[in-house]
Amino acid sequence: MILQLLLAVFLGCLGGIITGLTPGVHINLVSLLLLNFSAYLLGFTEPITLAAFIIAMGITHTFLDAVPSVYLGAPDADEALTALPGHRMLLEGRGYEAVKLTVIGAFSCLLLTVILSPFLIPILPAISEYITPYIGWILLIVVIYMLTKENNLNKLMWNSFIFFSSGALGILVLNYPNIQQPLLPLLSGLFGISVLLLSLSTNTKIPKQRITEEIQIPNKIKAKTFAAATFSGMLTGFFPGLGAAQAAIVATQIVGDIGNHAFMILTGGIGTVNFLFSLVTFYAIDKARNGVVIVVQELMGKITMNQFIALIAVVILAGAFSAWLALFCAKTFSSLIVKVNYRKLCIGVISFVSLLVLYFSGPIGLFILFISTSLGLIAPLANVNRSHAMGCLLLPVIMFFLL
Amino acid sequence: MQEKTLLKLAVVSSIIGLIILFVMSSFTQLDNTDISKLTSLDVDKTLKVTGIITKISQTEQTTMLEIAQHNRMPVLIFDTNLTLNKGDEVEIIGKTQDYNGELELIADRIERK
């Protein structure tokens, strides 16, 4: 049995390399595809082994999705905010460092969440009941603070325009009848293709990449960042509609200006905690909040404490292996990225993401991609922060909770 | 292209695109949803569901239904002046929400077929 589980973890990690490195692919999409094959796969193996495979794949995905986000500027939904400082670090020759920071965040916060879980599980139902009525107001206060924190009327105007236009787009897209994978065109345009188009228009050249062995970050900042990432990643386990990207916005408001290094740690940590904590909430309050956990729920029904402990062991094992894998892939990308023609690479990624959108979301997806790309271009051209485009998810979530 | 021109172009394309998308979404009909294919990830989605009423009950302000295709789904309606009966085939448009770990449909519109 243990050998089977170990093999499942190994194969899951290999699967996670493919999904994590493919631009624009979200783990929920992969999970739902897997759900369709699960009945066939159960003919060969036990549900717990299949669950271990899927969880290992999900964990590896959360470690590796930083790689296309940093090197190709093509993030998935959870990594949307990482793409901006990450791609900037790539243009300074520090792409490997950017990925390494997300790995530090992911693995440290993974361990922190595992340590905290036994204490949280008994009180989770009460916390969930207490916080839920206030989450809309909390997010509203965060948004008002985000929009007004700069004392410049011109910037306030652009920030508000970007936030509310993205919000309107988010509301339209998330409620558009019959569309599949609506987040794919929405976030790929706002945070991926618009970045690549600007790189194309400015004839960006990728400099030789440095392999940084040691990164100095003050312990106080590290502790603050790990705590904020773990706390906000956990929030996503409670609230429907709240994803890793919104959690990153909440976390940045908690910790204030922490600089690019800590920001990368923060987003890396949130992505993994978001994933892991949904497994914890599934066990504690029987609510599955992400695609992988839904597949586990479909496979196993309600899980026992022993099964939960076995799955947590899978998470730790897969996390340790994925940390090494992510650094290995980042090293490989660092040496390859300077050899390829960056212009052709950008065109290739834009074409690939457009085809992916056409395949999953249809022609209407391409139209949404066009609008979201136009909106994504406004922030850098108006010289304001692109994270206000996260209004595309925040505004619908606030409306969900307050109206 | 100059940055200012590109900025103007991006703003105009975004606004026109949003207007067109809004108009298109008002004219697009929802497809019928198969209840058995819904998962917990489908929370907060607007759906059209057609099925047979298998249970019906009322409180002071709401009507609770259970509708069946191959699987069953609870439906909550904030209206008590409805003339619906068990066995009626109905078409419901509404939004899904999570209720005690299960999906429930909050009806915006309900029509007897």
PDB file of C-alpha atoms in Angstrom, chain A residues 38-292:
ATOM      1  CA  SER A  38     -11.621   8.729 -12.471  1.00  0.00           C
ATOM      2  CA  ALA A  39     -14.171   5.949 -13.016  1.00  0.00           C
ATOM      3  CA  TYR A  40     -11.795   4.318 -15.540  1.00  0.00           C
ATOM      4  CA  LEU A  41      -8.741   4.773 -13.279  1.00  0.00           C
ATOM      5  CA  LEU A  42     -10.573   3.260 -10.278  1.00  0.00           C
ATOM      6  CA  GLY A  43     -10.586  -0.001 -12.216  1.00  0.00           C
ATOM      7  CA  PHE A  44      -6.829  -0.208 -11.580  1.00  0.00           C
ATOM      8  CA  THR A  45      -6.344   1.246  -8.130  1.00  0.00           C
ATOM      9  CA  GLU A  46      -7.826   2.225  -4.722  1.00  0.00           C
ATOM     10  CA  PRO A  47      -9.597   5.610  -4.235  1.00  0.00           C
ATOM     11  CA  ILE A  48      -6.964   6.740  -1.675  1.00  0.00           C
ATOM     12  CA  THR A  49      -4.142   6.059  -4.171  1.00  0.00           C
ATOM     13  CA  LEU A  50      -5.923   8.039  -6.867  1.00  0.00           C
ATOM     14  CA  ALA A  51      -6.592  10.830  -4.333  1.00  0.00           C
ATOM     15  CA  ALA A  52      -2.849  10.841  -3.447  1.00  0.00           C
ATOM     16  CA  PHE A  53      -1.994  11.125  -7.165  1.00  0.00           C
ATOM     17  CA  ILE A  54      -4.370  14.071  -7.667  1.00  0.00           C
ATOM     18  CA  ILE A  55      -3.269  15.889  -4.505  1.00  0.00           C
ATOM     19  CA  ALA A  56       0.423  15.446  -5.379  1.00  0.00           C
ATOM     20  CA  MET A  57      -0.340  16.836  -8.830  1.00  0.00           C
ATOM     21  CA  GLY A  58      -2.228  19.802  -7.334  1.00  0.00           C
ATOM     22  CA  ILE A  59       0.582  20.619  -4.877  1.00  0.00           C
ATOM     23  CA  THR A  60       3.234  20.389  -7.618  1.00  0.00           C
ATOM     24  CA  HIS A  61       1.083  22.638  -9.793  1.00  0.00           C
ATOM     25  CA  THR A  62       0.964  25.333  -7.068  1.00  0.00           C
ATOM     26  CA  PHE A  63       4.792  25.275  -6.855  1.00  0.00           C
ATOM     27  CA  LEU A  64       5.461  25.228 -10.598  1.00  0.00           C
ATOM     28  CA  ASP A  65       2.874  27.677 -11.901  1.00  0.00           C
ATOM     29  CA  ALA A  66       5.210  30.511 -10.878  1.00  0.00           C
ATOM     30  CA  VAL A  67       7.592  29.419 -13.684  1.00  0.00           C
ATOM     31  CA  PRO A  68       5.401  30.326 -16.732  1.00  0.00           C
ATOM     32  CA  SER A  69       4.133  33.328 -14.787  1.00  0.00           C
ATOM     33  CA  VAL A  70       7.678  34.709 -14.331  1.00  0.00           C
ATOM     34  CA  TYR A  71       9.420  33.516 -17.523  1.00  0.00           C
ATOM     35  CA  LEU A  72       6.569  33.765 -20.020  1.00  0.00           C
ATOM     36  CA  GLY A  73       4.402  36.434 -18.372  1.00  0.00           C
ATOM     37  CA  ALA A  74       1.487  34.025 -18.742  1.00  0.00           C
ATOM     38  CA  PRO A  75      -0.061  33.419 -15.316  1.00  0.00           C
ATOM     39  CA  ASP A  76      -3.016  31.250 -14.306  1.00  0.00           C
ATOM     40  CA  ALA A  77      -5.760  32.724 -12.096  1.00  0.00           C
ATOM     41  CA  ASP A  78      -3.939  32.159  -8.793  1.00  0.00           C
ATOM     42  CA  GLU A  79      -0.674  33.610 -10.046  1.00  0.00           C
ATOM     43  CA  ALA A  80      -2.104  36.713 -11.728  1.00  0.00           C
ATOM     44  CA  LEU A  81      -0.428  39.157  -9.350  1.00  0.00           C
ATOM     45  CA  THR A  82       2.897  37.279  -9.317  1.00  0.00           C
ATOM     46  CA  ALA A  83       3.327  37.870 -13.044  1.00  0.00           C
ATOM     47  CA  LEU A  84       3.934  41.587 -12.636  1.00  0.00           C
ATOM     48  CA  PRO A  85       6.900  41.810 -10.227  1.00  0.00           C
ATOM     49  CA  GLY A  86       8.071  38.350 -11.374  1.00  0.00           C
ATOM     50  CA  HIS A  87       8.330  39.382 -15.021  1.00  0.00           C
ATOM     51  CA  ARG A  88      10.015  42.628 -13.956  1.00  0.00           C
ATOM     52  CA  MET A  89      12.650  40.607 -12.067  1.00  0.00           C
ATOM     53  CA  LEU A  90      13.152  38.459 -15.194  1.00  0.00           C
ATOM     54  CA  LEU A  91      13.903  41.624 -17.177  1.00  0.00           C
ATOM     55  CA  GLU A  92      16.544  42.462 -14.535  1.00  0.00           C
ATOM     56  CA  GLY A  93      18.156  39.009 -14.971  1.00  0.00           C
ATOM     57  CA  ARG A  94      16.641  37.685 -11.731  1.00  0.00           C
ATOM     58  CA  GLY A  95      13.984  35.254 -12.975  1.00  0.00           C
ATOM     59  CA  TYR A  96      15.443  32.349 -10.965  1.00  0.00           C
ATOM     60  CA  GLU A  97      15.423  34.476  -7.828  1.00  0.00           C
ATOM     61  CA  ALA A  98      11.739  35.333  -8.417  1.00  0.00           C
ATOM     62  CA  VAL A  99      10.764  31.655  -8.664  1.00  0.00           C
ATOM     63  CA  LYS A 100      12.975  30.763  -5.690  1.00  0.00           C
ATOM     64  CA  LEU A 101      11.148  33.353  -3.570  1.00  0.00           C
ATOM     65  CA  THR A 102       7.746  31.866  -4.462  1.00  0.00           C
ATOM     66  CA  VAL A 103       9.107  28.399  -3.582  1.00  0.00           C
ATOM     67  CA  ILE A 104      10.342  29.679  -0.192  1.00  0.00           C
ATOM     68  CA  GLY A 105       6.863  31.097   0.435  1.00  0.00           C
ATOM     69  CA  ALA A 106       5.062  27.991  -0.784  1.00  0.00           C
ATOM     70  CA  PHE A 107       7.065  25.449   1.225  1.00  0.00           C
ATOM     71  CA  SER A 108       7.290  27.496   4.437  1.00  0.00           C
ATOM     72  CA  CYS A 109       3.574  28.288   4.421  1.00  0.00           C
ATOM     73  CA  LEU A 110       2.785  24.652   3.585  1.00  0.00           C
ATOM     74  CA  LEU A 111       4.624  23.540   6.737  1.00  0.00           C
ATOM     75  CA  LEU A 112       3.052  26.335   8.800  1.00  0.00           C
ATOM     76  CA  THR A 113      -0.444  25.305   7.681  1.00  0.00           C
ATOM     77  CA  VAL A 114       0.261  21.634   8.462  1.00  0.00           C
ATOM     78  CA  ILE A 115       1.470  22.621  11.971  1.00  0.00           C
ATOM     79  CA  LEU A 116      -1.552  24.874  12.574  1.00  0.00           C
ATOM     80  CA  SER A 117      -4.143  22.433  11.219  1.00  0.00           C
ATOM     81  CA  PRO A 118      -4.628  20.290  14.381  1.00  0.00           C
ATOM     82  CA  PHE A 119      -5.385  23.471  16.356  1.00  0.00           C
ATOM     83  CA  LEU A 120      -7.674  24.948  13.693  1.00  0.00           C
ATOM     84  CA  ILE A 121      -9.777  21.909  12.841  1.00  0.00           C
ATOM     85  CA  PRO A 122     -11.834  21.964  16.105  1.00  0.00           C
ATOM     86  CA  ILE A 123     -12.585  25.706  15.858  1.00  0.00           C
ATOM     87  CA  LEU A 124     -13.079  26.004  12.080  1.00  0.00           C
ATOM     88  CA  PRO A 125     -16.882  25.622  12.094  1.00  0.00           C
ATOM     89  CA  ALA A 126     -17.267  28.444  14.661  1.00  0.00           C
ATOM     90  CA  ILE A 127     -14.809  30.758  12.826  1.00  0.00           C
ATOM     91  CA  SER A 128     -16.563  30.124   9.530  1.00  0.00           C
ATOM     92  CA  GLU A 129     -19.936  31.074  11.034  1.00  0.00           C
ATOM     93  CA  TYR A 130     -18.556  34.203  12.766  1.00  0.00           C
ATOM     94  CA  ILE A 131     -16.601  35.732   9.849  1.00  0.00           C
ATOM     95  CA  THR A 132     -18.939  35.024   6.925  1.00  0.00           C
ATOM     96  CA  PRO A 133     -21.396  37.912   7.567  1.00  0.00           C
ATOM     97  CA  TYR A 134     -18.527  40.451   7.608  1.00  0.00           C
ATOM     98  CA  ILE A 135     -16.381  39.364   4.643  1.00  0.00           C
ATOM     99  CA  GLY A 136     -18.158  41.669   2.135  1.00  0.00           C
ATOM    100  CA  TRP A 137     -17.587  44.695   4.391  1.00  0.00           C
ATOM    101  CA  ILE A 138     -13.960  43.717   5.026  1.00  0.00           C
ATOM    102  CA  LEU A 139     -13.317  43.502   1.267  1.00  0.00           C
ATOM    103  CA  LEU A 140     -15.128  46.814   0.663  1.00  0.00           C
ATOM    104  CA  ILE A 141     -12.886  48.574   3.209  1.00  0.00           C
ATOM    105  CA  VAL A 142      -9.814  46.984   1.574  1.00  0.00           C
ATOM    106  CA  VAL A 143     -10.926  48.261  -1.866  1.00  0.00           C
ATOM    107  CA  ILE A 144     -11.652  51.812  -0.657  1.00  0.00           C
ATOM    108  CA  TYR A 145      -8.229  51.890   0.989  1.00  0.00           C
ATOM    109  CA  MET A 146      -6.552  50.499  -2.164  1.00  0.00           C
ATOM    110  CA  LEU A 147      -8.141  53.126  -4.414  1.00  0.00           C
ATOM    111  CA  THR A 148      -7.584  56.146  -2.209  1.00  0.00           C
ATOM    112  CA  LYS A 149      -4.154  55.489  -0.698  1.00  0.00           C
ATOM    113  CA  GLU A 150      -2.380  57.646  -3.312  1.00  0.00           C
ATOM    114  CA  ASN A 151      -2.839  61.412  -2.820  1.00  0.00           C
ATOM    115  CA  ASN A 152      -3.041  62.205  -6.503  1.00  0.00           C
ATOM    116  CA  LEU A 153      -6.334  63.020  -8.214  1.00  0.00           C
ATOM    117  CA  ASN A 154      -5.168  61.796 -11.631  1.00  0.00           C
ATOM    118  CA  LYS A 155      -4.063  58.437 -10.192  1.00  0.00           C
ATOM    119  CA  LEU A 156      -7.256  58.141  -8.133  1.00  0.00           C
ATOM    120  CA  MET A 157      -9.259  58.635 -11.331  1.00  0.00           C
ATOM    121  CA  TRP A 158      -7.307  55.989 -13.274  1.00  0.00           C
ATOM    122  CA  ASN A 159      -7.324  53.557 -10.334  1.00  0.00           C
ATOM    123  CA  SER A 160     -11.101  53.903 -10.035  1.00  0.00           C
ATOM    124  CA  PHE A 161     -11.618  53.584 -13.802  1.00  0.00           C
ATOM    125  CA  ILE A 162      -9.520  50.404 -13.942  1.00  0.00           C
ATOM    126  CA  PHE A 163     -11.125  48.912 -10.831  1.00  0.00           C
ATOM    127  CA  PHE A 164     -14.735  49.558 -11.856  1.00  0.00           C
ATOM    128  CA  SER A 165     -14.279  48.706 -15.566  1.00  0.00           C
ATOM    129  CA  SER A 166     -12.564  45.434 -14.606  1.00  0.00           C
ATOM    130  CA  GLY A 167     -15.298  44.864 -12.030  1.00  0.00           C
ATOM    131  CA  ALA A 168     -18.003  45.408 -14.649  1.00  0.00           C
ATOM    132  CA  LEU A 169     -16.171  43.026 -16.984  1.00  0.00           C
ATOM    133  CA  GLY A 170     -15.895  40.439 -14.198  1.00  0.00           C
ATOM    134  CA  ILE A 171     -19.613  40.670 -13.413  1.00  0.00           C
ATOM    135  CA  LEU A 172     -20.552  40.346 -17.103  1.00  0.00           C
ATOM    136  CA  VAL A 173     -18.166  37.456 -17.746  1.00  0.00           C
ATOM    137  CA  LEU A 174     -18.967  35.473 -14.588  1.00  0.00           C
ATOM    138  CA  ASN A 175     -22.704  35.780 -15.333  1.00  0.00           C
ATOM    139  CA  TYR A 176     -22.458  35.304 -19.103  1.00  0.00           C
ATOM    140  CA  PRO A 177     -24.774  32.449 -20.102  1.00  0.00           C
ATOM    141  CA  ASN A 178     -23.202  29.082 -20.976  1.00  0.00           C
ATOM    142  CA  ILE A 179     -19.543  30.163 -21.023  1.00  0.00           C
ATOM    143  CA  GLN A 180     -16.967  27.561 -19.939  1.00  0.00           C
ATOM    144  CA  GLN A 181     -13.825  28.507 -17.973  1.00  0.00           C
ATOM    145  CA  PRO A 182     -14.692  32.244 -17.841  1.00  0.00           C
ATOM    146  CA  LEU A 183     -11.610  33.096 -15.744  1.00  0.00           C
ATOM    147  CA  LEU A 184      -9.254  31.921 -18.490  1.00  0.00           C
ATOM    148  CA  PRO A 185      -9.915  34.785 -20.972  1.00  0.00           C
ATOM    149  CA  LEU A 186     -10.608  37.272 -18.181  1.00  0.00           C
ATOM    150  CA  LEU A 187      -7.312  36.915 -16.305  1.00  0.00           C
ATOM    151  CA  SER A 188      -5.127  35.933 -19.278  1.00  0.00           C
ATOM    152  CA  GLY A 189      -5.968  39.259 -20.932  1.00  0.00           C
ATOM    153  CA  LEU A 190      -5.695  41.470 -17.867  1.00  0.00           C
ATOM    154  CA  PHE A 191      -2.459  40.034 -16.474  1.00  0.00           C
ATOM    155  CA  GLY A 192      -0.837  37.975 -19.230  1.00  0.00           C
ATOM    156  CA  ILE A 193      -1.320  39.005 -22.833  1.00  0.00           C
ATOM    157  CA  SER A 194      -1.369  42.741 -22.061  1.00  0.00           C
ATOM    158  CA  VAL A 195       2.075  42.379 -20.404  1.00  0.00           C
ATOM    159  CA  LEU A 196       3.415  40.436 -23.395  1.00  0.00           C
ATOM    160  CA  LEU A 197       1.994  42.932 -25.926  1.00  0.00           C
ATOM    161  CA  LEU A 198       3.739  45.803 -24.170  1.00  0.00           C
ATOM    162  CA  SER A 199       6.979  43.781 -24.080  1.00  0.00           C
ATOM    163  CA  LEU A 200       6.601  43.269 -27.841  1.00  0.00           C
ATOM    164  CA  SER A 201       5.946  46.955 -28.499  1.00  0.00           C
ATOM    165  CA  THR A 202       8.999  48.029 -26.491  1.00  0.00           C
ATOM    166  CA  ASN A 203      11.361  45.470 -28.078  1.00  0.00           C
ATOM    167  CA  THR A 204      12.195  43.964 -24.684  1.00  0.00           C
ATOM    168  CA  LYS A 205      15.370  41.844 -24.528  1.00  0.00           C
ATOM    169  CA  ILE A 206      15.849  39.214 -21.842  1.00  0.00           C
ATOM    170  CA  PRO A 207      19.236  39.704 -20.175  1.00  0.00           C
ATOM    171  CA  LYS A 208      21.490  36.843 -19.051  1.00  0.00           C
ATOM    172  CA  GLN A 209      19.899  35.271 -15.979  1.00  0.00           C
ATOM    173  CA  ARG A 210      21.752  35.065 -12.647  1.00  0.00           C
ATOM    174  CA  ILE A 211      21.387  31.975 -10.443  1.00  0.00           C
ATOM    175  CA  THR A 212      21.105  33.422  -6.953  1.00  0.00           C
ATOM    176  CA  GLU A 213      22.133  30.905  -4.283  1.00  0.00           C
ATOM    177  CA  GLU A 214      21.393  33.005  -1.219  1.00  0.00           C
ATOM    178  CA  ILE A 215      18.685  35.614  -0.751  1.00  0.00           C
ATOM    179  CA  GLN A 216      18.854  37.914   2.270  1.00  0.00           C
ATOM    180  CA  ILE A 217      15.486  38.911   3.723  1.00  0.00           C
ATOM    181  CA  PRO A 218      15.159  40.274   7.283  1.00  0.00           C
ATOM    182  CA  ASN A 219      13.596  37.736   9.660  1.00  0.00           C
ATOM    183  CA  LYS A 220      10.916  40.223  10.739  1.00  0.00           C
ATOM    184  CA  ILE A 221       9.702  40.671   7.129  1.00  0.00           C
ATOM    185  CA  LYS A 222       9.830  36.899   6.566  1.00  0.00           C
ATOM    186  CA  ALA A 223       7.750  36.192   9.693  1.00  0.00           C
ATOM    187  CA  LYS A 224       5.219  38.911   8.769  1.00  0.00           C
ATOM    188  CA  THR A 225       4.960  37.613   5.202  1.00  0.00           C
ATOM    189  CA  PHE A 226       4.560  33.931   6.175  1.00  0.00           C
ATOM    190  CA  ALA A 227       1.878  34.848   8.731  1.00  0.00           C
ATOM    191  CA  ALA A 228      -0.037  37.085   6.262  1.00  0.00           C
ATOM    192  CA  ALA A 229       0.206  34.489   3.464  1.00  0.00           C
ATOM    193  CA  THR A 230      -0.990  31.691   5.734  1.00  0.00           C
ATOM    194  CA  PHE A 231      -3.829  33.767   7.198  1.00  0.00           C
ATOM    195  CA  SER A 232      -5.120  35.086   3.864  1.00  0.00           C
ATOM    196  CA  GLY A 233      -4.616  31.724   2.123  1.00  0.00           C
ATOM    197  CA  MET A 234      -6.792  30.223   4.858  1.00  0.00           C
ATOM    198  CA  LEU A 235      -9.515  32.825   4.231  1.00  0.00           C
ATOM    199  CA  THR A 236     -10.024  31.308   0.796  1.00  0.00           C
ATOM    200  CA  GLY A 237     -10.876  28.007   2.446  1.00  0.00           C
ATOM    201  CA  PHE A 238     -13.883  29.618   4.111  1.00  0.00           C
ATOM    202  CA  PHE A 239     -15.411  31.811   1.474  1.00  0.00           C
ATOM    203  CA  PRO A 240     -16.875  30.834  -1.852  1.00  0.00           C
ATOM    204  CA  GLY A 241     -15.733  33.162  -4.618  1.00  0.00           C
ATOM    205  CA  LEU A 242     -12.577  34.197  -2.778  1.00  0.00           C
ATOM    206  CA  GLY A 243      -9.497  32.905  -4.625  1.00  0.00           C
ATOM    207  CA  ALA A 244      -5.744  33.120  -4.132  1.00  0.00           C
ATOM    208  CA  ALA A 245      -5.532  36.382  -6.098  1.00  0.00           C
ATOM    209  CA  GLN A 246      -8.069  38.188  -3.886  1.00  0.00           C
ATOM    210  CA  ALA A 247      -6.339  36.737  -0.830  1.00  0.00           C
ATOM    211  CA  ALA A 248      -3.086  38.290  -2.096  1.00  0.00           C
ATOM    212  CA  ILE A 249      -4.779  41.686  -2.208  1.00  0.00           C
ATOM    213  CA  VAL A 250      -6.058  41.276   1.373  1.00  0.00           C
ATOM    214  CA  ALA A 251      -2.588  40.146   2.496  1.00  0.00           C
ATOM    215  CA  THR A 252      -0.783  43.105   0.881  1.00  0.00           C
ATOM    216  CA  GLN A 253      -3.127  45.460   2.728  1.00  0.00           C
ATOM    217  CA  ILE A 254      -2.317  43.649   6.004  1.00  0.00           C
ATOM    218  CA  VAL A 255       1.473  43.742   5.616  1.00  0.00           C
ATOM    219  CA  GLY A 256       1.773  47.093   3.803  1.00  0.00           C
ATOM    220  CA  ASP A 257       4.658  47.848   1.419  1.00  0.00           C
ATOM    221  CA  ILE A 258       6.999  44.877   1.836  1.00  0.00           C
ATOM    222  CA  GLY A 259       8.946  45.136  -1.411  1.00  0.00           C
ATOM    223  CA  ASN A 260       9.189  42.788  -4.400  1.00  0.00           C
ATOM    224  CA  HIS A 261      11.058  39.987  -2.599  1.00  0.00           C
ATOM    225  CA  ALA A 262       8.530  39.566   0.187  1.00  0.00           C
ATOM    226  CA  PHE A 263       5.654  40.029  -2.274  1.00  0.00           C
ATOM    227  CA  MET A 264       6.874  37.033  -4.282  1.00  0.00           C
ATOM    228  CA  ILE A 265       7.129  34.979  -1.061  1.00  0.00           C
ATOM    229  CA  LEU A 266       3.623  36.112  -0.150  1.00  0.00           C
ATOM    230  CA  THR A 267       1.977  35.110  -3.437  1.00  0.00           C
ATOM    231  CA  GLY A 268       3.871  31.790  -3.541  1.00  0.00           C
ATOM    232  CA  GLY A 269       2.687  31.032  -0.006  1.00  0.00           C
ATOM    233  CA  ILE A 270      -0.934  32.003  -0.605  1.00  0.00           C
ATOM    234  CA  GLY A 271      -1.272  29.756  -3.665  1.00  0.00           C
ATOM    235  CA  THR A 272      -0.144  26.690  -1.743  1.00  0.00           C
ATOM    236  CA  VAL A 273      -2.044  27.492   1.482  1.00  0.00           C
ATOM    237  CA  ASN A 274      -5.172  28.140  -0.590  1.00  0.00           C
ATOM    238  CA  PHE A 275      -4.846  24.650  -2.026  1.00  0.00           C
ATOM    239  CA  LEU A 276      -3.853  22.845   1.166  1.00  0.00           C
ATOM    240  CA  PHE A 277      -6.363  24.587   3.404  1.00  0.00           C
ATOM    241  CA  SER A 278      -9.251  23.541   1.213  1.00  0.00           C
ATOM    242  CA  LEU A 279      -8.264  19.948   2.051  1.00  0.00           C
ATOM    243  CA  VAL A 280      -8.353  20.889   5.747  1.00  0.00           C
ATOM    244  CA  THR A 281     -11.793  22.577   5.469  1.00  0.00           C
ATOM    245  CA  PHE A 282     -13.038  19.556   3.554  1.00  0.00           C
ATOM    246  CA  TYR A 283     -12.075  17.337   6.487  1.00  0.00           C
ATOM    247  CA  ALA A 284     -13.248  19.797   9.192  1.00  0.00           C
ATOM    248  CA  ILE A 285     -16.480  21.261   7.801  1.00  0.00           C
ATOM    249  CA  ASP A 286     -17.105  19.021   4.804  1.00  0.00           C
ATOM    250  CA  LYS A 287     -16.800  21.862   2.263  1.00  0.00           C
ATOM    251  CA  ALA A 288     -14.740  21.365  -0.887  1.00  0.00           C
ATOM    252  CA  ARG A 289     -13.465  24.687  -2.245  1.00  0.00           C
ATOM    253  CA  ASN A 290     -11.233  23.719  -5.127  1.00  0.00           C
ATOM    254  CA  GLY A 291     -11.321  21.315  -8.042  1.00  0.00           C
ATOM    255  CA  VAL A 292      -8.793  18.836  -6.653  1.00  0.00           C
TER     256      VAL A 292
END
